[in-house]
Amino acid sequence: MPDQNFTSDDLIWTKNVKRDGGNSWAYTEPEINVGSVFYLNWPRGHRNMGKTDAEKVKINELILIFQTVNRHSGYPAGTYLTHIVTPVDKKSATDETGSHPFKRLVTVVARAEKPIPKPPEFDFREPNRGWACSLDTIKPFSRFNIKASFREKQRIFWELFDNKDPKLKQTNIRAIELADSEQSDGSLEGAEKYLIGLHKYYERDPKIIRDKKKLAEADGILFCEVCKFDFSERYGLHGSGFIECHHRTPIAGNGERKTRVEDLALVCSNCHRMLHRKNANNDFYTVEELQGIYLSNR
């Protein structure tokens, strides 16, 4: 019987990504964390080769994402490993507005807390141009006089990531596809808006979110349940009605179920990020636990 959790044996592919010519990190917005879902882009290529390439990776096959960046944000120029992802649907989509028009919906199985410098003994120059390449195209430099089998490479790169959730292999893919068909705000008008919308696949349903916010507004308590931050108080009209919503029980890996308003918590962006960061016990803090930490460090 196949393993029900992800292991290094599932790490089959690697893909180079780039943003702003290497002057910015790609796909590192706070919304894109372990368990989040987003669109990973492919270039067009000759005769729309990007579409075929995007669709060759099967659901539950893992892709190691790396990016070569220029010096910025305290990091020297170089190649870094940032994510391990897997497709959650079978077909690609098309966005004709960008230079990489083909895209595949993926979920994040692992994300580096900080970008991981590539192991110096490995050459990452062969898997380039944004295609999904076999992990075996990452090869040891000849000067190191070492050999690494495909299975050894799988283990090496898998173990570099501490922040990962192997149980995501059990995620109910049907629930994700259902969310996709019901998504009402998915028109591609800008990368940031689309990423925020896609985060709802695991985290929230648009209607229940609106209901939660309406109740809070009616009671005059539309502020963070952890730190009491009020966006409208701080940013005036620009922040009016804005708040993020946190699912108290993670949806990823826990199957399909009915969500009630009381299952949600309204939080600011900073506290939301902290709620999705695993603690020293490799678990997530509850809203109340995080509030206790916040109050003890004021």
mmCIF file of C-alpha atoms in Angstrom:
data_model
loop_
_atom_site.group_PDB
_atom_site.id
_atom_site.type_symbol
_atom_site.label_atom_id
_atom_site.label_comp_id
_atom_site.label_asym_id
_atom_site.label_seq_id
_atom_site.Cartn_x
_atom_site.Cartn_y
_atom_site.Cartn_z
ATOM 1 C CA MET A 1 0.000 0.000 0.000
ATOM 2 C CA PRO A 2 1.475 3.411 -0.942
ATOM 3 C CA ASP A 3 2.690 5.642 1.868
ATOM 4 C CA GLN A 4 -0.142 7.904 3.026
ATOM 5 C CA ASN A 5 2.264 10.725 3.924
ATOM 6 C CA PHE A 6 4.795 12.512 1.754
ATOM 7 C CA THR A 7 8.342 11.186 1.939
ATOM 8 C CA SER A 8 11.561 11.994 0.117
ATOM 9 C CA ASP A 9 10.574 9.367 -2.479
ATOM 10 C CA ASP A 10 7.842 11.733 -3.716
ATOM 11 C CA LEU A 11 10.367 14.469 -4.572
ATOM 12 C CA ILE A 12 10.623 13.958 -8.346
ATOM 13 C CA TRP A 13 10.991 17.401 -9.915
ATOM 14 C CA THR A 14 12.747 20.721 -9.544
ATOM 15 C CA LYS A 15 11.807 24.127 -10.948
ATOM 16 C CA ASN A 16 13.645 27.426 -11.151
ATOM 17 C CA VAL A 17 11.512 30.539 -10.507
ATOM 18 C CA LYS A 18 12.371 34.214 -10.711
ATOM 19 C CA ARG A 19 10.731 37.543 -9.990
ATOM 20 C CA ASP A 20 11.806 40.997 -11.158
ATOM 21 C CA GLY A 21 14.942 39.640 -12.799
ATOM 22 C CA GLY A 22 16.153 38.154 -9.544
ATOM 23 C CA ASN A 23 15.787 41.388 -7.588
ATOM 24 C CA SER A 24 12.853 40.046 -5.542
ATOM 25 C CA TRP A 25 11.886 36.751 -3.971
ATOM 26 C CA ALA A 26 9.146 34.839 -5.790
ATOM 27 C CA TYR A 27 6.165 33.291 -4.008
ATOM 28 C CA THR A 28 7.295 34.350 -0.520
ATOM 29 C CA GLU A 29 4.251 36.412 0.482
ATOM 30 C CA PRO A 30 3.034 35.591 4.029
ATOM 31 C CA GLU A 31 -0.105 34.028 2.545
ATOM 32 C CA ILE A 32 1.993 31.345 0.854
ATOM 33 C CA ASN A 33 2.873 29.122 3.778
ATOM 34 C CA VAL A 34 2.728 25.368 4.389
ATOM 35 C CA GLY A 35 -0.782 24.227 3.453
ATOM 36 C CA SER A 36 -1.520 27.294 1.320
ATOM 37 C CA VAL A 37 -2.548 26.992 -2.322
ATOM 38 C CA PHE A 38 -1.359 29.252 -5.144
ATOM 39 C CA TYR A 39 -0.735 29.312 -8.883
ATOM 40 C CA LEU A 40 2.792 28.390 -9.979
ATOM 41 C CA ASN A 41 3.643 29.875 -13.391
ATOM 42 C CA TRP A 42 5.363 28.420 -16.470
ATOM 43 C CA PRO A 43 6.827 30.217 -19.525
ATOM 44 C CA ARG A 44 5.170 29.858 -22.921
ATOM 45 C CA GLY A 45 8.019 28.143 -24.775
ATOM 46 C CA HIS A 46 8.038 26.984 -28.379
ATOM 47 C CA ARG A 47 4.526 26.102 -29.622
ATOM 48 C CA ASN A 48 3.109 26.585 -26.128
ATOM 49 C CA MET A 49 5.447 23.979 -24.680
ATOM 50 C CA GLY A 50 4.821 25.486 -21.243
ATOM 51 C CA LYS A 51 1.315 24.029 -21.120
ATOM 52 C CA THR A 52 2.588 20.489 -21.718
ATOM 53 C CA ASP A 53 5.402 20.973 -19.237
ATOM 54 C CA ALA A 54 3.075 22.329 -16.550
ATOM 55 C CA GLU A 55 0.731 19.358 -16.903
ATOM 56 C CA LYS A 56 3.353 16.596 -16.864
ATOM 57 C CA VAL A 57 3.748 16.741 -13.071
ATOM 58 C CA LYS A 58 1.183 14.479 -11.421
ATOM 59 C CA ILE A 59 -0.820 15.210 -8.273
ATOM 60 C CA ASN A 60 1.231 14.269 -5.184
ATOM 61 C CA GLU A 61 4.521 14.401 -7.105
ATOM 62 C CA LEU A 62 6.717 16.969 -5.355
ATOM 63 C CA ILE A 63 8.573 19.855 -6.991
ATOM 64 C CA LEU A 64 11.629 21.438 -5.355
ATOM 65 C CA ILE A 65 11.463 25.203 -5.985
ATOM 66 C CA PHE A 66 14.698 27.165 -6.157
ATOM 67 C CA GLN A 67 15.535 30.700 -7.214
ATOM 68 C CA THR A 68 18.701 32.554 -8.100
ATOM 69 C CA VAL A 69 18.611 36.099 -6.744
ATOM 70 C CA ASN A 70 20.758 39.195 -6.805
ATOM 71 C CA ARG A 71 22.086 40.615 -3.554
ATOM 72 C CA HIS A 72 19.233 42.100 -1.535
ATOM 73 C CA SER A 73 17.432 41.950 1.805
ATOM 74 C CA GLY A 74 20.535 40.861 3.680
ATOM 75 C CA TYR A 75 21.221 37.838 1.473
ATOM 76 C CA PRO A 76 24.259 37.544 -0.819
ATOM 77 C CA ALA A 77 23.627 36.856 -4.489
ATOM 78 C CA GLY A 78 23.199 33.165 -5.161
ATOM 79 C CA THR A 79 20.847 30.212 -5.497
ATOM 80 C CA TYR A 80 18.410 29.386 -2.708
ATOM 81 C CA LEU A 81 15.824 26.677 -2.032
ATOM 82 C CA THR A 82 12.484 28.112 -0.902
ATOM 83 C CA HIS A 83 9.581 25.651 -1.304
ATOM 84 C CA ILE A 84 8.466 22.120 -2.011
ATOM 85 C CA VAL A 85 5.054 22.015 -3.705
ATOM 86 C CA THR A 86 2.687 19.570 -5.381
ATOM 87 C CA PRO A 87 -0.164 20.068 -7.889
ATOM 88 C CA VAL A 88 -3.708 19.799 -6.558
ATOM 89 C CA ASP A 89 -5.485 19.607 -9.909
ATOM 90 C CA LYS A 90 -4.776 17.839 -13.181
ATOM 91 C CA LYS A 91 -4.929 20.666 -15.705
ATOM 92 C CA SER A 92 -3.128 23.952 -16.180
ATOM 93 C CA ALA A 93 -4.803 27.345 -16.540
ATOM 94 C CA THR A 94 -3.873 30.258 -18.784
ATOM 95 C CA ASP A 95 -3.162 33.889 -17.973
ATOM 96 C CA GLU A 96 -2.336 35.834 -21.125
ATOM 97 C CA THR A 97 -1.424 38.991 -19.212
ATOM 98 C CA GLY A 98 2.032 37.845 -18.101
ATOM 99 C CA SER A 99 5.295 36.553 -19.556
ATOM 100 C CA HIS A 100 4.642 33.135 -17.977
ATOM 101 C CA PRO A 101 1.085 32.488 -19.191
ATOM 102 C CA PHE A 102 0.621 28.879 -18.065
ATOM 103 C CA LYS A 103 -0.017 28.105 -14.436
ATOM 104 C CA ARG A 104 -0.754 25.135 -12.208
ATOM 105 C CA LEU A 105 -2.557 25.184 -8.899
ATOM 106 C CA VAL A 106 -0.192 23.822 -6.227
ATOM 107 C CA THR A 107 -0.120 23.473 -2.462
ATOM 108 C CA VAL A 108 2.925 24.153 -0.300
ATOM 109 C CA VAL A 109 4.189 20.998 1.395
ATOM 110 C CA ALA A 110 7.361 22.659 2.703
ATOM 111 C CA ARG A 111 8.564 26.243 2.960
ATOM 112 C CA ALA A 112 11.933 27.450 4.175
ATOM 113 C CA GLU A 113 11.636 29.714 7.224
ATOM 114 C CA LYS A 114 14.581 31.544 5.647
ATOM 115 C CA PRO A 115 15.778 30.876 2.087
ATOM 116 C CA ILE A 116 18.153 27.888 2.175
ATOM 117 C CA PRO A 117 21.467 28.374 0.320
ATOM 118 C CA LYS A 118 21.976 25.562 -2.152
ATOM 119 C CA PRO A 119 24.464 22.893 -1.056
ATOM 120 C CA PRO A 120 27.800 24.070 -2.508
ATOM 121 C CA GLU A 121 28.654 20.667 -3.976
ATOM 122 C CA PHE A 122 25.641 20.713 -6.317
ATOM 123 C CA ASP A 123 25.349 22.444 -9.691
ATOM 124 C CA PHE A 124 21.897 23.969 -10.363
ATOM 125 C CA ARG A 125 22.617 25.357 -13.840
ATOM 126 C CA GLU A 126 20.992 22.598 -15.890
ATOM 127 C CA PRO A 127 17.389 22.879 -14.601
ATOM 128 C CA ASN A 128 16.722 26.411 -15.841
ATOM 129 C CA ARG A 129 14.293 28.522 -17.879
ATOM 130 C CA GLY A 130 11.397 27.806 -15.535
ATOM 131 C CA TRP A 131 10.616 24.269 -16.708
ATOM 132 C CA ALA A 132 9.777 21.346 -14.427
ATOM 133 C CA CYS A 133 12.962 19.276 -14.657
ATOM 134 C CA SER A 134 13.891 15.936 -13.182
ATOM 135 C CA LEU A 135 15.603 16.246 -9.816
ATOM 136 C CA ASP A 136 18.437 14.318 -11.432
ATOM 137 C CA THR A 137 19.359 17.396 -13.500
ATOM 138 C CA ILE A 138 20.881 18.776 -10.276
ATOM 139 C CA LYS A 139 24.358 17.256 -10.398
ATOM 140 C CA PRO A 140 27.454 17.331 -8.192
ATOM 141 C CA PHE A 141 30.309 19.520 -9.414
ATOM 142 C CA SER A 142 33.106 17.347 -10.812
ATOM 143 C CA ARG A 143 35.676 19.078 -8.590
ATOM 144 C CA PHE A 144 34.064 17.579 -5.489
ATOM 145 C CA ASN A 145 34.619 14.064 -6.831
ATOM 146 C CA ILE A 146 31.393 12.737 -5.341
ATOM 147 C CA LYS A 147 28.488 10.765 -6.709
ATOM 148 C CA ALA A 148 24.860 11.063 -5.634
ATOM 149 C CA SER A 149 22.125 8.728 -6.802
ATOM 150 C CA PHE A 150 18.614 9.981 -7.521
ATOM 151 C CA ARG A 151 17.393 8.561 -4.198
ATOM 152 C CA GLU A 152 20.260 10.234 -2.329
ATOM 153 C CA LYS A 153 19.372 13.580 -3.892
ATOM 154 C CA GLN A 154 15.751 13.101 -2.884
ATOM 155 C CA ARG A 155 16.763 12.525 0.731
ATOM 156 C CA ILE A 156 19.297 15.383 0.835
ATOM 157 C CA PHE A 157 16.920 18.064 -0.458
ATOM 158 C CA TRP A 158 13.880 16.782 1.465
ATOM 159 C CA GLU A 159 15.773 16.874 4.758
ATOM 160 C CA LEU A 160 16.936 20.457 4.216
ATOM 161 C CA PHE A 161 13.386 21.649 4.977
ATOM 162 C CA ASP A 162 12.335 21.681 8.633
ATOM 163 C CA ASN A 163 9.018 23.476 8.063
ATOM 164 C CA LYS A 164 6.986 20.842 6.204
ATOM 165 C CA ASP A 165 3.769 18.869 6.593
ATOM 166 C CA PRO A 166 3.973 15.344 5.105
ATOM 167 C CA LYS A 167 0.321 14.726 6.065
ATOM 168 C CA LEU A 168 -0.838 17.056 3.287
ATOM 169 C CA LYS A 169 -0.739 14.023 1.010
ATOM 170 C CA GLN A 170 -3.986 12.993 2.673
ATOM 171 C CA THR A 171 -5.722 16.253 1.794
ATOM 172 C CA ASN A 172 -9.138 15.858 0.240
ATOM 173 C CA ILE A 173 -8.449 16.969 -3.339
ATOM 174 C CA ARG A 174 -12.148 16.933 -4.155
ATOM 175 C CA ALA A 175 -12.748 19.646 -1.573
ATOM 176 C CA ILE A 176 -10.126 21.827 -3.230
ATOM 177 C CA GLU A 177 -11.670 21.327 -6.664
ATOM 178 C CA LEU A 178 -15.084 22.173 -5.249
ATOM 179 C CA ALA A 179 -13.697 25.390 -3.777
ATOM 180 C CA ASP A 180 -12.186 26.191 -7.155
ATOM 181 C CA SER A 181 -15.546 25.830 -8.904
ATOM 182 C CA GLU A 182 -17.285 28.030 -6.316
ATOM 183 C CA GLN A 183 -14.623 30.735 -6.136
ATOM 184 C CA SER A 184 -16.330 34.016 -6.947
ATOM 185 C CA ASP A 185 -13.413 36.450 -6.796
ATOM 186 C CA GLY A 186 -10.816 34.658 -8.908
ATOM 187 C CA SER A 187 -10.486 37.012 -11.880
ATOM 188 C CA LEU A 188 -6.822 37.725 -12.499
ATOM 189 C CA GLU A 189 -6.415 41.491 -12.106
ATOM 190 C CA GLY A 190 -3.120 41.377 -10.243
ATOM 191 C CA ALA A 191 -0.870 38.782 -8.609
ATOM 192 C CA GLU A 192 -1.430 40.036 -5.073
ATOM 193 C CA LYS A 193 -5.227 39.946 -5.288
ATOM 194 C CA TYR A 194 -5.208 36.504 -6.851
ATOM 195 C CA LEU A 195 -2.897 35.049 -4.229
ATOM 196 C CA ILE A 196 -5.085 36.370 -1.429
ATOM 197 C CA GLY A 197 -8.118 34.814 -3.101
ATOM 198 C CA LEU A 198 -6.379 31.478 -3.573
ATOM 199 C CA HIS A 199 -5.464 31.336 0.101
ATOM 200 C CA LYS A 200 -9.157 30.728 0.732
ATOM 201 C CA TYR A 201 -8.914 27.190 -0.653
ATOM 202 C CA TYR A 202 -7.684 25.860 2.672
ATOM 203 C CA GLU A 203 -8.334 28.707 5.023
ATOM 204 C CA ARG A 204 -11.777 30.066 4.478
ATOM 205 C CA ASP A 205 -15.032 30.224 2.543
ATOM 206 C CA PRO A 206 -16.035 33.716 1.274
ATOM 207 C CA LYS A 207 -19.613 33.637 2.606
ATOM 208 C CA ILE A 208 -18.765 32.519 6.130
ATOM 209 C CA ILE A 209 -16.029 35.170 6.236
ATOM 210 C CA ARG A 210 -18.496 37.896 5.292
ATOM 211 C CA ASP A 211 -20.907 36.674 7.960
ATOM 212 C CA LYS A 212 -18.175 36.728 10.596
ATOM 213 C CA LYS A 213 -17.155 40.284 9.682
ATOM 214 C CA LYS A 214 -20.750 41.558 9.595
ATOM 215 C CA LEU A 215 -21.380 40.252 13.108
ATOM 216 C CA ALA A 216 -18.173 41.855 14.379
ATOM 217 C CA GLU A 217 -18.993 45.190 12.709
ATOM 218 C CA ALA A 218 -22.497 45.173 14.195
ATOM 219 C CA ASP A 219 -21.024 44.628 17.662
ATOM 220 C CA GLY A 220 -18.278 47.221 17.103
ATOM 221 C CA ILE A 221 -15.489 44.656 17.553
ATOM 222 C CA LEU A 222 -13.877 44.454 14.112
ATOM 223 C CA PHE A 223 -10.324 44.211 15.447
ATOM 224 C CA CYS A 224 -7.694 41.537 16.005
ATOM 225 C CA GLU A 225 -8.737 38.967 18.589
ATOM 226 C CA VAL A 226 -5.093 38.511 19.611
ATOM 227 C CA CYS A 227 -3.581 41.996 19.880
ATOM 228 C CA LYS A 228 -6.711 44.211 19.433
ATOM 229 C CA PHE A 229 -5.187 45.983 16.417
ATOM 230 C CA ASP A 230 -7.852 48.009 14.573
ATOM 231 C CA PHE A 231 -7.083 48.725 10.920
ATOM 232 C CA SER A 232 -9.595 51.570 10.633
ATOM 233 C CA GLU A 233 -8.244 53.231 13.766
ATOM 234 C CA ARG A 234 -4.686 53.101 12.464
ATOM 235 C CA TYR A 235 -5.259 53.707 8.733
ATOM 236 C CA GLY A 236 -8.525 55.619 8.697
ATOM 237 C CA LEU A 237 -10.845 55.112 5.748
ATOM 238 C CA HIS A 238 -8.200 53.060 3.942
ATOM 239 C CA GLY A 239 -8.331 50.418 6.687
ATOM 240 C CA SER A 240 -12.104 50.510 7.184
ATOM 241 C CA GLY A 241 -13.662 47.029 7.170
ATOM 242 C CA PHE A 242 -10.333 45.251 6.712
ATOM 243 C CA ILE A 243 -9.363 42.230 8.816
ATOM 244 C CA GLU A 244 -8.042 38.737 8.088
ATOM 245 C CA CYS A 245 -9.798 35.552 9.111
ATOM 246 C CA HIS A 246 -8.214 32.516 10.752
ATOM 247 C CA HIS A 247 -9.651 29.019 10.825
ATOM 248 C CA ARG A 248 -9.226 27.801 14.408
ATOM 249 C CA THR A 249 -8.957 24.173 13.242
ATOM 250 C CA PRO A 250 -6.708 23.705 10.188
ATOM 251 C CA ILE A 251 -8.598 22.449 7.150
ATOM 252 C CA ALA A 252 -5.593 20.957 5.370
ATOM 253 C CA GLY A 253 -5.351 17.264 6.164
ATOM 254 C CA ASN A 254 -8.516 17.227 8.295
ATOM 255 C CA GLY A 255 -11.070 16.434 5.602
ATOM 256 C CA GLU A 256 -14.275 18.141 4.535
ATOM 257 C CA ARG A 257 -16.584 19.527 7.209
ATOM 258 C CA LYS A 258 -19.109 22.276 7.904
ATOM 259 C CA THR A 259 -17.630 25.509 9.238
ATOM 260 C CA ARG A 260 -19.540 27.753 11.658
ATOM 261 C CA VAL A 261 -18.946 31.427 12.417
ATOM 262 C CA GLU A 262 -17.640 30.550 15.870
ATOM 263 C CA ASP A 263 -14.964 28.344 14.258
ATOM 264 C CA LEU A 264 -13.302 31.488 12.888
ATOM 265 C CA ALA A 265 -11.204 34.208 14.490
ATOM 266 C CA LEU A 266 -10.613 37.727 13.166
ATOM 267 C CA VAL A 267 -6.930 38.618 13.325
ATOM 268 C CA CYS A 268 -4.462 41.175 11.984
ATOM 269 C CA SER A 269 -1.879 40.196 9.377
ATOM 270 C CA ASN A 270 0.988 39.871 11.863
ATOM 271 C CA CYS A 271 -0.908 37.662 14.294
ATOM 272 C CA HIS A 272 -2.268 35.578 11.414
ATOM 273 C CA ARG A 273 1.280 34.865 10.297
ATOM 274 C CA MET A 274 2.273 33.859 13.834
ATOM 275 C CA LEU A 275 -0.723 31.529 14.104
ATOM 276 C CA HIS A 276 0.521 29.721 10.996
ATOM 277 C CA ARG A 277 4.080 29.393 12.259
ATOM 278 C CA LYS A 278 4.848 26.145 14.072
ATOM 279 C CA ASN A 279 6.237 26.420 17.593
ATOM 280 C CA ALA A 280 9.064 24.505 19.295
ATOM 281 C CA ASN A 281 6.727 21.510 19.715
ATOM 282 C CA ASN A 282 6.093 21.403 15.944
ATOM 283 C CA ASP A 283 2.504 22.497 16.511
ATOM 284 C CA PHE A 284 0.453 25.672 16.050
ATOM 285 C CA TYR A 285 -0.602 28.000 18.852
ATOM 286 C CA THR A 286 -4.304 28.615 19.391
ATOM 287 C CA VAL A 287 -5.655 32.159 19.268
ATOM 288 C CA GLU A 288 -5.825 32.204 23.072
ATOM 289 C CA GLU A 289 -2.287 30.841 23.480
ATOM 290 C CA LEU A 290 -0.881 33.424 21.089
ATOM 291 C CA GLN A 291 -2.767 36.176 22.916
ATOM 292 C CA GLY A 292 -1.143 35.032 26.170
ATOM 293 C CA ILE A 293 2.295 35.276 24.555
ATOM 294 C CA TYR A 294 1.486 38.713 23.165
ATOM 295 C CA LEU A 295 0.282 40.055 26.531
ATOM 296 C CA SER A 296 3.285 38.649 28.381
ATOM 297 C CA ASN A 297 5.680 40.452 26.028
ATOM 298 C CA ARG A 298 4.061 43.883 25.914
#
